[in-house]
Structure formats: C-alpha cells, structure tokens
CSV table of C-alpha atoms and ligand atoms in Angstrom, one decimal:
chain,number,residue,atom,x,y,z
U,1,MET,CA,-29.0,-16.3,-9.2
U,2,THR,CA,-29.4,-15.3,-5.6
U,3,VAL,CA,-30.9,-12.0,-4.7
U,4,SER,CA,-28.5,-11.5,-1.9
U,5,ASN,CA,-27.1,-8.1,-1.2
U,6,SER,CA,-23.5,-9.2,-1.7
U,7,ILE,CA,-21.4,-7.8,-4.5
U,8,PRO,CA,-18.9,-10.1,-6.0
U,9,PHE,CA,-15.4,-8.9,-7.0
U,10,LEU,CA,-16.1,-10.5,-10.4
U,11,ASP,CA,-19.2,-12.1,-11.9
U,12,LEU,CA,-18.3,-14.9,-14.3
U,13,ILE,CA,-21.8,-16.5,-14.2
U,14,THR,CA,-24.0,-13.9,-15.8
U,15,PRO,CA,-22.2,-13.5,-19.2
U,16,HIS,CA,-22.0,-17.2,-19.7
U,17,VAL,CA,-25.7,-17.8,-18.8
U,18,GLU,CA,-26.6,-15.0,-21.2
U,19,LEU,CA,-24.7,-16.8,-24.0
U,20,GLU,CA,-25.5,-20.3,-22.9
U,21,GLN,CA,-27.3,-21.4,-26.1
U,22,GLU,CA,-24.5,-20.2,-28.4
U,23,LEU,CA,-21.8,-21.7,-26.2
U,24,MET,CA,-23.6,-25.0,-26.0
U,25,GLY,CA,-23.7,-24.9,-29.8
U,26,VAL,CA,-19.9,-24.8,-29.9
U,27,PHE,CA,-19.7,-27.9,-27.7
U,28,ARG,CA,-22.2,-29.7,-29.9
U,29,GLN,CA,-20.3,-28.8,-33.1
U,30,ALA,CA,-17.1,-30.2,-31.5
U,31,LEU,CA,-18.8,-33.4,-30.5
U,32,HIS,CA,-20.4,-33.9,-33.9
U,33,THR,CA,-17.1,-33.3,-35.8
U,34,ALA,CA,-14.7,-34.7,-33.2
U,35,GLY,CA,-12.6,-31.6,-34.0
U,36,PHE,CA,-11.1,-31.1,-30.6
U,37,ILE,CA,-7.6,-29.8,-31.4
U,38,GLY,CA,-6.8,-27.3,-34.1
U,39,GLY,CA,-8.9,-27.1,-37.2
U,40,PRO,CA,-11.4,-24.4,-38.4
U,41,MET,CA,-12.7,-23.4,-35.0
U,42,VAL,CA,-9.2,-22.4,-34.0
U,43,GLU,CA,-8.3,-20.8,-37.3
U,44,ASN,CA,-11.5,-18.8,-37.4
U,45,PHE,CA,-10.9,-17.4,-33.9
U,46,GLU,CA,-7.3,-16.6,-34.8
U,47,LYS,CA,-8.5,-14.6,-37.8
U,48,ALA,CA,-11.1,-12.7,-35.7
U,49,PHE,CA,-8.8,-12.0,-32.9
U,50,ALA,CA,-6.1,-10.6,-35.2
U,51,GLU,CA,-8.7,-8.4,-36.7
U,52,PHE,CA,-9.8,-7.2,-33.3
U,53,CYS,CA,-6.2,-6.4,-32.4
U,54,ASP,CA,-5.3,-4.8,-35.7
U,55,THR,CA,-2.4,-7.3,-36.3
U,56,LYS,CA,-1.6,-9.4,-39.3
U,57,HIS,CA,-1.3,-12.6,-37.2
U,58,SER,CA,-2.7,-14.1,-34.1
U,59,ILE,CA,-1.6,-17.6,-32.9
U,60,ALA,CA,-3.8,-19.3,-30.4
U,61,VAL,CA,-2.0,-21.2,-27.7
U,62,SER,CA,-2.8,-22.9,-24.4
U,63,SER,CA,-2.3,-20.0,-22.0
U,64,GLY,CA,-1.0,-16.4,-21.6
U,65,THR,CA,2.1,-17.8,-20.0
U,66,ASP,CA,2.9,-20.0,-23.0
U,67,ALA,CA,2.0,-17.0,-25.3
U,68,LEU,CA,4.8,-15.0,-23.6
U,69,LEU,CA,7.2,-17.9,-23.7
U,70,PHE,CA,6.6,-18.6,-27.4
U,71,ALA,CA,6.7,-14.9,-28.3
U,72,LEU,CA,10.1,-14.5,-26.6
U,73,VAL,CA,11.6,-17.7,-28.1
U,74,ALA,CA,10.3,-17.0,-31.6
U,75,SER,CA,11.5,-13.4,-31.5
U,76,GLY,CA,15.0,-14.6,-30.7
U,77,VAL,CA,15.6,-14.3,-26.9
U,78,SER,CA,18.1,-17.0,-26.1
U,79,ASP,CA,19.7,-18.7,-23.2
U,80,GLY,CA,21.3,-16.3,-20.7
U,81,ASP,CA,19.8,-13.1,-22.1
U,82,VAL,CA,18.6,-10.5,-19.7
U,83,VAL,CA,15.0,-9.4,-20.3
U,84,VAL,CA,14.0,-6.2,-18.6
U,85,THR,CA,10.5,-6.0,-17.0
U,86,VAL,CA,8.7,-4.7,-14.0
U,87,PRO,CA,8.3,-6.2,-10.5
U,88,HIS,CA,4.7,-5.1,-10.3
U,89,THR,CA,3.0,-7.8,-12.3
U,90,PHE,CA,1.7,-11.4,-12.1
U,91,ILE,CA,4.5,-13.9,-11.8
U,92,ALA,CA,3.6,-15.3,-15.2
U,93,THR,CA,5.5,-12.4,-16.8
U,94,THR,CA,8.8,-13.6,-15.3
U,95,GLU,CA,7.9,-17.3,-15.7
U,96,GLY,CA,7.6,-16.7,-19.4
U,97,ILE,CA,11.0,-15.0,-19.5
U,98,SER,CA,12.8,-17.6,-17.4
U,99,GLN,CA,11.2,-20.5,-19.3
U,100,ALA,CA,12.5,-18.9,-22.5
U,101,GLY,CA,16.0,-19.1,-21.0
U,102,GLY,CA,16.1,-15.4,-20.1
U,103,LEU,CA,17.0,-13.8,-16.9
U,104,PRO,CA,14.5,-11.2,-15.7
U,105,GLU,CA,15.9,-7.9,-14.4
U,106,PHE,CA,13.6,-5.2,-13.1
U,107,VAL,CA,13.0,-1.5,-13.4
U,108,ASP,CA,10.5,0.4,-11.2
U,109,ILE,CA,7.0,1.5,-12.1
U,110,ASP,CA,5.4,4.9,-12.6
U,111,GLU,CA,3.4,6.0,-9.6
U,112,GLY,CA,0.5,7.3,-11.6
U,113,THR,CA,-0.1,4.4,-14.1
U,114,TYR,CA,1.5,1.5,-12.1
U,115,ASN,CA,3.3,0.5,-15.4
U,116,MET,CA,6.9,0.6,-16.4
U,117,ASP,CA,8.4,4.0,-15.9
U,118,PRO,CA,10.3,4.9,-19.0
U,119,LYS,CA,12.6,7.2,-16.9
U,120,LYS,CA,13.6,4.2,-14.8
U,121,LEU,CA,14.2,2.2,-17.9
U,122,LYS,CA,16.5,4.9,-19.2
U,123,GLU,CA,18.4,5.1,-15.9
U,124,TYR,CA,18.8,1.3,-16.0
U,125,LEU,CA,20.1,1.3,-19.6
U,126,GLU,CA,22.4,4.2,-19.0
U,127,GLY,CA,23.6,3.4,-15.5
U,128,LYS,CA,23.3,-0.3,-14.9
U,129,CYS,CA,24.5,-1.5,-18.3
U,130,THR,CA,27.8,-1.3,-20.1
U,131,ARG,CA,29.1,-2.3,-23.6
U,132,ASP,CA,31.5,-5.3,-24.1
U,133,GLN,CA,34.3,-5.3,-26.7
U,134,SER,CA,31.9,-6.4,-29.4
U,135,GLY,CA,29.5,-3.6,-28.5
U,136,ARG,CA,26.9,-5.8,-26.9
U,137,LEU,CA,24.8,-4.2,-24.1
U,138,ILE,CA,25.8,-6.0,-20.9
U,139,SER,CA,24.0,-5.9,-17.5
U,140,LYS,CA,26.5,-4.9,-14.8
U,141,ARG,CA,24.4,-6.8,-12.3
U,142,SER,CA,24.5,-10.2,-14.0
U,143,SER,CA,27.2,-9.7,-16.7
U,144,ARG,CA,24.8,-11.0,-19.2
U,145,PRO,CA,23.7,-9.5,-22.5
U,146,VAL,CA,20.5,-7.4,-22.4
U,147,THR,CA,18.3,-8.2,-25.4
U,148,ALA,CA,14.7,-7.6,-24.7
U,149,ILE,CA,12.1,-5.5,-22.8
U,150,VAL,CA,8.7,-6.8,-21.6
U,151,PRO,CA,6.4,-3.9,-20.7
U,152,VAL,CA,3.2,-5.0,-19.0
U,153,HIS,CA,-0.1,-3.3,-19.8
U,154,LEU,CA,-1.4,-3.8,-16.2
U,155,TYR,CA,-5.0,-3.5,-15.2
U,156,GLY,CA,-6.0,-2.9,-18.8
U,157,GLN,CA,-3.9,0.2,-19.4
U,158,CYS,CA,-1.1,0.5,-21.8
U,159,ALA,CA,2.4,1.3,-20.6
U,160,ASP,CA,3.8,4.6,-22.0
U,161,MET,CA,5.1,3.0,-25.2
U,162,ASP,CA,6.6,5.9,-27.2
U,163,PRO,CA,9.6,6.4,-24.9
U,164,ILE,CA,10.0,2.7,-24.2
U,165,LEU,CA,10.1,1.9,-28.0
U,166,GLU,CA,12.5,4.8,-28.6
U,167,LEU,CA,14.9,3.4,-25.9
U,168,ALA,CA,14.5,0.0,-27.4
U,169,GLU,CA,15.4,1.2,-30.8
U,170,GLN,CA,18.3,3.2,-29.5
U,171,TYR,CA,19.7,0.2,-27.6
U,172,GLY,CA,18.8,-2.4,-30.2
U,173,LEU,CA,16.4,-4.3,-27.9
U,174,LEU,CA,13.4,-6.4,-28.7
U,175,VAL,CA,10.0,-5.4,-27.3
U,176,ILE,CA,7.5,-8.1,-26.4
U,177,GLU,CA,4.3,-6.7,-24.8
U,178,ASP,CA,2.6,-8.5,-21.9
U,179,ALA,CA,-0.9,-7.6,-23.0
U,180,CYS,CA,-2.5,-10.4,-20.9
U,181,GLN,CA,-4.8,-7.8,-19.1
U,182,ALA,CA,-5.2,-5.5,-22.1
U,183,HIS,CA,-7.5,-6.9,-24.9
U,184,GLY,CA,-8.5,-3.8,-26.8
U,185,ALA,CA,-6.7,-1.2,-24.7
U,186,GLU,CA,-5.4,1.7,-26.7
U,187,TYR,CA,-2.4,4.0,-26.6
U,188,PHE,CA,-2.0,7.3,-28.4
U,189,SER,CA,1.4,7.6,-29.9
U,190,ARG,CA,2.5,11.2,-30.0
U,191,LYS,CA,5.3,10.1,-32.3
U,192,LEU,CA,2.9,8.6,-34.9
U,193,ASN,CA,0.0,10.9,-34.1
U,194,ARG,CA,-2.5,8.0,-33.9
U,195,TRP,CA,-4.0,5.5,-31.5
U,196,ARG,CA,-2.4,2.1,-31.4
U,197,LYS,CA,-3.9,-1.1,-30.0
U,198,ALA,CA,-2.2,-3.1,-27.2
U,199,GLY,CA,-0.5,-6.0,-28.9
U,200,THR,CA,0.6,-4.1,-32.0
U,201,MET,CA,3.5,-2.1,-30.7
U,202,GLY,CA,6.3,-4.6,-30.1
U,203,ARG,CA,7.7,-7.5,-32.2
U,204,ALA,CA,5.0,-9.7,-30.6
U,205,ALA,CA,2.5,-9.6,-27.7
U,206,ALA,CA,1.1,-12.1,-25.3
U,207,PHE,CA,-2.6,-12.3,-24.4
U,208,SER,CA,-4.3,-14.4,-21.8
U,209,PHE,CA,-7.8,-15.8,-22.0
U,210,TYR,CA,-7.9,-17.0,-18.4
U,211,PRO,CA,-11.6,-17.0,-17.4
U,212,GLY,CA,-11.3,-13.8,-15.3
U,213,LYS,CA,-9.7,-11.7,-18.1
U,214,ASN,CA,-11.7,-9.2,-20.2
U,215,LEU,CA,-11.9,-11.9,-22.8
U,216,GLY,CA,-11.9,-15.3,-21.0
U,217,ALA,CA,-12.3,-18.9,-22.1
U,218,CYS,CA,-14.1,-21.6,-20.2
U,219,GLY,CA,-10.7,-23.0,-19.2
U,220,GLU,CA,-7.1,-22.1,-20.1
U,221,ALA,CA,-6.2,-20.2,-23.3
U,222,GLY,CA,-3.9,-17.5,-24.7
U,223,ALA,CA,-2.7,-16.0,-27.9
U,224,VAL,CA,0.3,-14.2,-29.4
U,225,THR,CA,-0.3,-11.3,-31.8
U,226,THR,CA,2.4,-10.2,-34.3
U,227,ASN,CA,2.9,-8.5,-37.6
U,228,ASP,CA,6.0,-10.6,-38.2
U,229,GLN,CA,5.4,-13.6,-40.6
U,230,ASP,CA,8.5,-15.5,-39.3
U,231,VAL,CA,7.6,-15.1,-35.7
U,232,SER,CA,4.1,-16.3,-36.5
U,233,ALA,CA,5.3,-19.3,-38.3
U,234,THR,CA,7.8,-20.2,-35.6
U,235,ILE,CA,5.1,-20.0,-32.9
U,236,LYS,CA,2.8,-22.3,-34.9
U,237,MET,CA,5.6,-24.9,-34.8
U,238,LEU,CA,6.6,-24.2,-31.1
U,239,ARG,CA,3.0,-24.8,-29.9
U,240,ASP,CA,2.8,-28.1,-31.8
U,241,HIS,CA,6.0,-30.0,-30.8
U,242,GLY,CA,8.1,-28.1,-33.3
U,243,GLN,CA,6.3,-29.8,-36.3
U,244,SER,CA,6.5,-28.2,-39.7
U,245,LYS,CA,4.2,-31.0,-40.9
U,246,LYS,CA,3.1,-34.2,-39.2
U,247,TYR,CA,6.1,-36.0,-37.6
U,248,TYR,CA,8.6,-33.6,-39.2
U,249,HIS,CA,10.0,-31.8,-36.2
U,250,ASP,CA,12.2,-28.8,-37.3
U,251,LEU,CA,12.8,-27.9,-33.7
U,252,GLU,CA,11.9,-29.2,-30.3
U,253,GLY,CA,8.7,-27.5,-29.2
U,254,TYR,CA,5.9,-27.8,-26.7
U,255,ASN,CA,2.4,-29.1,-26.3
U,256,GLY,CA,1.0,-25.6,-26.3
U,257,ARG,CA,-2.0,-25.7,-28.6
U,258,LEU,CA,-5.5,-24.3,-28.0
U,259,ASP,CA,-8.5,-26.6,-27.7
U,260,ALA,CA,-11.0,-26.1,-30.5
U,261,ILE,CA,-13.8,-25.9,-28.0
U,262,GLN,CA,-12.1,-23.0,-26.2
U,263,ALA,CA,-11.4,-21.3,-29.5
U,264,GLY,CA,-15.1,-21.6,-30.4
U,265,ILE,CA,-16.2,-20.2,-27.0
U,266,LEU,CA,-13.7,-17.3,-27.4
U,267,HIS,CA,-15.0,-16.6,-30.9
U,268,VAL,CA,-18.6,-16.3,-29.5
U,269,LYS,CA,-17.5,-14.1,-26.7
U,270,LEU,CA,-15.2,-11.9,-28.8
U,271,ALA,CA,-18.2,-10.5,-30.6
U,272,HIS,CA,-19.2,-8.9,-27.2
U,273,LEU,CA,-15.7,-7.7,-26.1
U,274,ALA,CA,-15.9,-4.2,-27.5
U,275,LYS,CA,-19.3,-3.7,-25.7
U,276,TRP,CA,-18.0,-5.2,-22.5
U,277,ASN,CA,-14.9,-3.0,-22.6
U,278,ALA,CA,-17.1,0.1,-23.1
U,279,GLN,CA,-19.2,-1.0,-20.2
U,280,ARG,CA,-16.1,-1.4,-18.0
U,281,ARG,CA,-15.1,2.2,-19.0
U,282,GLU,CA,-18.5,3.4,-18.0
U,283,ARG,CA,-18.3,1.6,-14.6
U,284,ALA,CA,-14.9,3.2,-14.0
U,285,ALA,CA,-16.3,6.6,-14.9
U,286,GLU,CA,-19.1,6.0,-12.4
U,287,TYR,CA,-16.6,5.0,-9.6
U,288,ASN,CA,-14.6,8.1,-10.4
U,289,ARG,CA,-17.8,10.2,-10.2
U,290,LEU,CA,-18.8,8.6,-6.9
U,291,PHE,CA,-15.3,9.1,-5.4
U,292,THR,CA,-14.8,12.7,-6.7
U,293,SER,CA,-15.4,14.1,-3.3
U,294,THR,CA,-12.4,12.2,-1.9
U,295,ARG,CA,-10.4,15.1,-3.5
U,296,ASN,CA,-7.2,13.2,-3.6
U,297,SER,CA,-7.7,12.0,-7.1
U,298,THR,CA,-4.2,10.6,-7.3
U,299,LEU,CA,-5.5,7.6,-5.3
U,300,LEU,CA,-8.0,6.8,-8.0
U,301,PRO,CA,-6.8,5.1,-11.2
U,302,HIS,CA,-5.0,7.6,-13.3
U,303,GLU,CA,-5.7,7.5,-17.0
U,304,PRO,CA,-3.4,9.8,-18.9
U,305,SER,CA,-4.7,11.6,-22.1
U,306,TRP,CA,-2.7,9.1,-24.2
U,307,SER,CA,-4.5,6.1,-22.8
U,308,ARG,CA,-7.8,4.4,-23.4
U,309,ALA,CA,-7.9,1.8,-20.7
U,310,ILE,CA,-10.2,-1.2,-20.6
U,311,TYR,CA,-10.3,-1.5,-16.8
U,312,HIS,CA,-9.5,-5.1,-16.4
U,313,LEU,CA,-9.3,-4.0,-12.8
U,314,TYR,CA,-10.3,-0.8,-11.0
U,315,VAL,CA,-7.6,-0.3,-8.4
U,316,VAL,CA,-7.5,2.4,-5.7
U,317,ARG,CA,-4.8,3.2,-3.3
U,318,THR,CA,-5.4,3.7,0.5
U,319,GLN,CA,-3.4,3.7,3.6
U,320,ASP,CA,-5.3,1.1,5.6
U,321,ARG,CA,-5.8,-1.3,2.8
U,322,GLU,CA,-6.3,-4.4,5.1
U,323,GLY,CA,-8.8,-2.5,7.2
U,324,LEU,CA,-10.8,-1.4,4.2
U,325,MET,CA,-10.8,-4.9,2.7
U,326,ALA,CA,-12.0,-6.4,6.0
U,327,HIS,CA,-14.8,-3.8,6.2
U,328,LEU,CA,-15.9,-4.4,2.7
U,329,LYS,CA,-15.8,-8.2,3.2
U,330,ALA,CA,-18.1,-7.8,6.3
U,331,ALA,CA,-20.4,-5.8,4.1
U,332,GLY,CA,-20.5,-8.6,1.5
U,333,ILE,CA,-18.3,-6.8,-1.0
U,334,GLY,CA,-15.5,-8.7,-2.8
U,335,THR,CA,-12.1,-7.2,-3.3
U,336,GLY,CA,-8.6,-8.3,-4.4
U,337,ILE,CA,-5.0,-7.2,-4.3
U,338,HIS,CA,-3.1,-7.2,-7.6
U,339,TYR,CA,-0.4,-7.8,-6.4
U,340,PRO,CA,0.6,-7.9,-2.7
U,341,ILE,CA,4.2,-9.0,-3.0
U,342,PRO,CA,6.5,-7.5,-5.6
U,343,LEU,CA,8.2,-10.1,-7.8
U,344,HIS,CA,11.7,-9.1,-6.7
U,345,LEU,CA,10.7,-10.0,-3.1
U,346,GLN,CA,9.1,-13.3,-3.9
U,347,LYS,CA,10.7,-16.4,-2.3
U,348,ALA,CA,11.0,-18.0,-5.7
U,349,TYR,CA,13.4,-15.2,-6.7
U,350,ASP,CA,15.6,-15.1,-3.7
U,351,SER,CA,18.5,-16.1,-5.9
U,352,PHE,CA,18.1,-12.9,-7.9
U,353,GLY,CA,19.5,-11.1,-4.9
U,354,TYR,CA,17.2,-8.2,-4.8
U,355,ALA,CA,16.3,-6.6,-1.4
U,356,PRO,CA,13.5,-4.4,0.0
U,357,GLY,CA,14.1,-0.8,-1.0
U,358,ASP,CA,15.3,-1.8,-4.5
U,359,PHE,CA,12.0,-0.7,-6.2
U,360,PRO,CA,10.5,1.8,-3.8
U,361,VAL,CA,7.5,2.8,-5.9
U,362,CYS,CA,6.4,-0.7,-6.5
U,363,GLU,CA,6.9,-1.6,-2.9
U,364,ALA,CA,4.9,1.4,-1.6
U,365,VAL,CA,2.1,0.8,-4.2
U,366,SER,CA,1.8,-3.0,-3.5
U,367,ALA,CA,1.3,-2.3,0.2
U,368,GLN,CA,-1.7,0.1,-0.5
U,369,ILE,CA,-3.6,-1.0,-3.5
U,370,VAL,CA,-6.9,-2.7,-3.5
U,371,SER,CA,-9.1,-3.8,-6.5
U,372,LEU,CA,-12.8,-3.0,-6.2
U,373,PRO,CA,-15.5,-5.0,-7.9
U,374,MET,CA,-15.2,-4.5,-11.6
U,375,PHE,CA,-17.1,-6.3,-14.4
U,376,PRO,CA,-19.3,-5.1,-17.3
U,377,GLN,CA,-22.6,-6.1,-15.6
U,378,LEU,CA,-21.9,-4.1,-12.4
U,379,THR,CA,-24.9,-1.8,-11.7
U,380,ASN,CA,-25.0,1.8,-10.6
U,381,GLU,CA,-26.8,0.6,-7.4
U,382,GLN,CA,-24.0,-1.9,-6.6
U,383,GLN,CA,-21.4,0.8,-7.2
U,384,ALA,CA,-23.2,3.3,-5.0
U,385,ARG,CA,-23.2,0.7,-2.2
U,386,VAL,CA,-19.4,0.0,-2.7
U,387,ALA,CA,-18.8,3.8,-2.4
U,388,GLU,CA,-21.1,4.1,0.6
U,389,GLU,CA,-19.2,1.4,2.4
U,390,VAL,CA,-15.8,2.8,1.5
U,391,PHE,CA,-16.8,6.2,2.9
U,392,ARG,CA,-18.3,4.6,6.0
U,393,PHE,CA,-15.0,2.8,6.6
U,394,LEU,CA,-12.9,5.9,6.1
U,395,GLN,CA,-15.0,7.9,8.5
U,396,ILE,CA,-14.6,5.2,11.2
U,397,ALA,CA,-10.9,4.7,10.5
U,398,ASP,CA,-9.8,8.3,10.4
U,399,ALA,CA,-9.4,10.5,13.4
U,400,PRO,CA,-12.7,11.9,14.8
U,401,LYS,CA,-13.9,14.9,12.8
U,402,PRO,CA,-16.8,17.3,13.2
U,403,VAL,CA,-19.9,16.1,11.2
U,404,ALA,CA,-18.5,16.0,7.7
U,405,ALA,CA,-20.2,18.1,5.1
U,406,GLU,CA,-18.8,15.9,2.5
U,407,PRO,CA,-17.2,12.5,2.5
U,408,MET,CA,-13.6,12.0,3.8
U,409,PRO,CA,-10.7,11.7,1.4
U,410,LEU,CA,-10.0,8.1,0.3
U,411,ALA,CA,-6.8,8.3,2.3
U,412,ALA,CA,-4.6,10.8,3.9
U,413,ALA,CA,-2.2,11.9,1.2
U,414,GLU,CA,1.3,10.7,1.8
U,415,HIS,CA,2.5,11.5,-1.6
U,416,SER,CA,2.1,14.9,-3.2
U,417,ALA,CA,2.4,14.2,-6.9
G,501,PLP,C1,-3.0,-13.6,-16.6
G,501,PLP,C2,-1.7,-13.0,-16.8
G,501,PLP,C3,-0.6,-13.7,-17.4
G,501,PLP,C4,-0.7,-15.2,-17.6
G,501,PLP,O1,-1.8,-15.7,-18.3
G,501,PLP,P1,-2.3,-17.2,-18.1
G,501,PLP,O2,-3.3,-17.4,-19.2
G,501,PLP,O3,-2.9,-17.3,-16.7
G,501,PLP,O4,-1.1,-18.1,-18.3
G,501,PLP,C5,0.5,-13.1,-17.7
G,501,PLP,N1,0.7,-11.8,-17.4
G,501,PLP,C6,-0.2,-11.1,-16.8
G,501,PLP,C7,0.0,-9.6,-16.5
G,501,PLP,C8,-1.5,-11.6,-16.5
G,501,PLP,O5,-2.4,-10.9,-15.9
C-alpha cells in the first residue's frame, strides 16, 4: 500500500488483503472439487444470506440487475405492465423492469431522504391513473395496467415503506424492493411497531454484490430475497434456463446463475458485513460531527428516526458541486456523483417522452449532490482532511467574509425545509 496522502473514494484493496488467506481457500476448494457452478458453496451462502436478511429464502443469481428481473418475472409482472419507480437511481432499476416486459413510470423523490416520496406516489395513483371497465388500474400516460411498485433503498437507506405498502395494498399492487445498496439497512414500521430489514418488506427484493457494494463479490453477483416459496422456486428455474430438473425446461429462462467461487467469497465476507456496516455508520456520524458547524444540516444526509441506514454512500448537497469536486480532486480526495442525470432525462429513455421539469426534486438534487469517500476502513484523520478541504473550498468559493469565527455553511441554503 502506498503511504500517499490521497484518500480514495472507495478502498476495495484493504478488506480483500485482510481476508486473503480465507479467500484463497475458497478458490482452492473450487479447484479441488471442480465445483464451479451451483453446489454446496452456493447453497450455503444462500442460507447464510437469507438468515442475515431475516427472510425464508435467498436465491443467488449473477447480478443485481438479474435479481430484479427475476424477482419481477417470478412475482407475476407481465408484458406491458406499468411498474412505478423513481428517476433518482442507477439505470439497472429500470433495466430490470423493461427486461421483465414492464414499462417504467416515475414518481418524484423526497427531498430529505432522496427516496420515493409516498405523497408523490399517492398523487400518481390518484391523479395519473384511472380504472377500466374490469376495474384494473390504468396509467393515463401509457394506457397500460399498473401492477407493481419498485421502491429503491438508495445510498443504504430504506424508503419510507409503511405508506408505500399501504398504497400498494389499497391499489392491489406488487412491491419489489430494489435493495441493491441496502444490505442490512433497517426500517422501523410504525404500523407493525418493529424494525424490519431491507429485503423483507415486499413480495421479493433484489440485492447486488457488485464489488463496490457493502457486500461485494470479486466479480459480478446478486441475490433475490423472498418469503414466498413459489417466487423462490420460480427464480431457481429462471436463473437456470427454466429447468425443473436437468433438460426438463418448464419455462424459457436465462443463464443467470452465481459462480460457486463468488458464493464462497461472499460467504467469507458476509461474516464481516454487520461489523463493516456498523463502521460505516460510525464514519457517517464522524462526518456529521465534523460538518455540524455548517449549520444547514439539511445538506447533510438526513436519517429519519425510522431509519437505520448502512451508508453505502455518504452524500452531501452543495451549490457548486463541480467546483467542490475539482477542489477535492486537486487535494487527492476521490468523490463521485450518484447520479448526475435523472433516468427520465437519459437518452435511452427519450421514447418515454418525459421532459425537464417533470420531476423537479430529483432534477434539483441530481445537480447538487456529491458522494464523499465512504468505506469501513476510513480513518478519523482522513475524514478530518476531507472536512478541512471542504471548508477551504467553501471559503474560497463564497463571497469574501470577515475572518470567520467558524467554518462557512456547506452551501447557501436555497431550500428552506
Ligand atoms: C448496483 C445496483 C443495481 C444493479 O446491480 P448489478 O449487480 O450491478 O447488476 C441495481 N440497482 C441499484 C440501486 C444499484 O445500486
């Protein structure tokens, strides 16, 4: 490892070097048994991950995108169905929906949590949908039946699920969680008066084990969690060419299995996930402490009392985002933007016919957010240096002021909430 002063956005080397012997053991076992696809390594990981998530089943698949696709298909989303989601997410959310034959339609996000705004969902269902003669819920926009909702637990924080689930029940809609950034995140249900884990609240949920996620493989991987035996059984067929047994194809499926080596690696790393998530929460608390003096706390991540986030990302909001990123880059500090272009304005989705202004919260947020370095092994010293450079930039960027007794706000407040 270098002793350079630079601070990466994400450190994927340290945790793997620390676990090198165990991880090499997985590879050796696979070589010695030639168990490369399926088998006990995959089944053991599935059991352990279901236990971690508090679900009856977990089905390992080849990516988070496939997890979402299989979860939607197995839960009964069919060709031409509208699936409601948010424009503020990674495109894999809508890829999963489209590949399942669905048509994504969007509702705006909540400005505090950056997740689906239940009030916007209510407005959509009440105002943008109608009933046909047979009582089906139809989108006025596309004239297609609305059958499912995909809330995304972005940045490691659950969407506000109680009102979303209530609306889903009221309108007879399926809920599939995109939990690809939320392994271990928790949500306090006021309705049930208990904490619930991400991945347990809908019919099924998709997780990604892309290397940079809180639980990452050394390659591509994903999983579906569900408490539904039929959904689980269907996904096991879908991922394996629709086979119920060898060469008996009950349906046309996919090549969407998980490699045994990746499952073994994930199993080794899963044992550390609770600790890593706790460390991320400590790192987030430390950033919050360092940035307290910015006063405008709405620009720091907002964690409602009903949320225990696992800080896949630590995202702040600032007016001169590009300036701040350039300053931090020059200081050797890595940052990212998650995500710069809302999905409804992506070229790929021109044909959906959305326009700028359709989802104002998402559009305002995506122009101002920046993700600071966040990983379990981040040190207090590194975070202090990030904070120091953020303050230095804001003092340069803002209008001249008398010698500041305390650091400048993170950004001038342009929203009052
Ligand atoms: C990473 C991610 C996905 C897709 O997962 P892959 O494993 O990369 O296919 C889907 N949705 C969200 C929100 C993600 O962050």
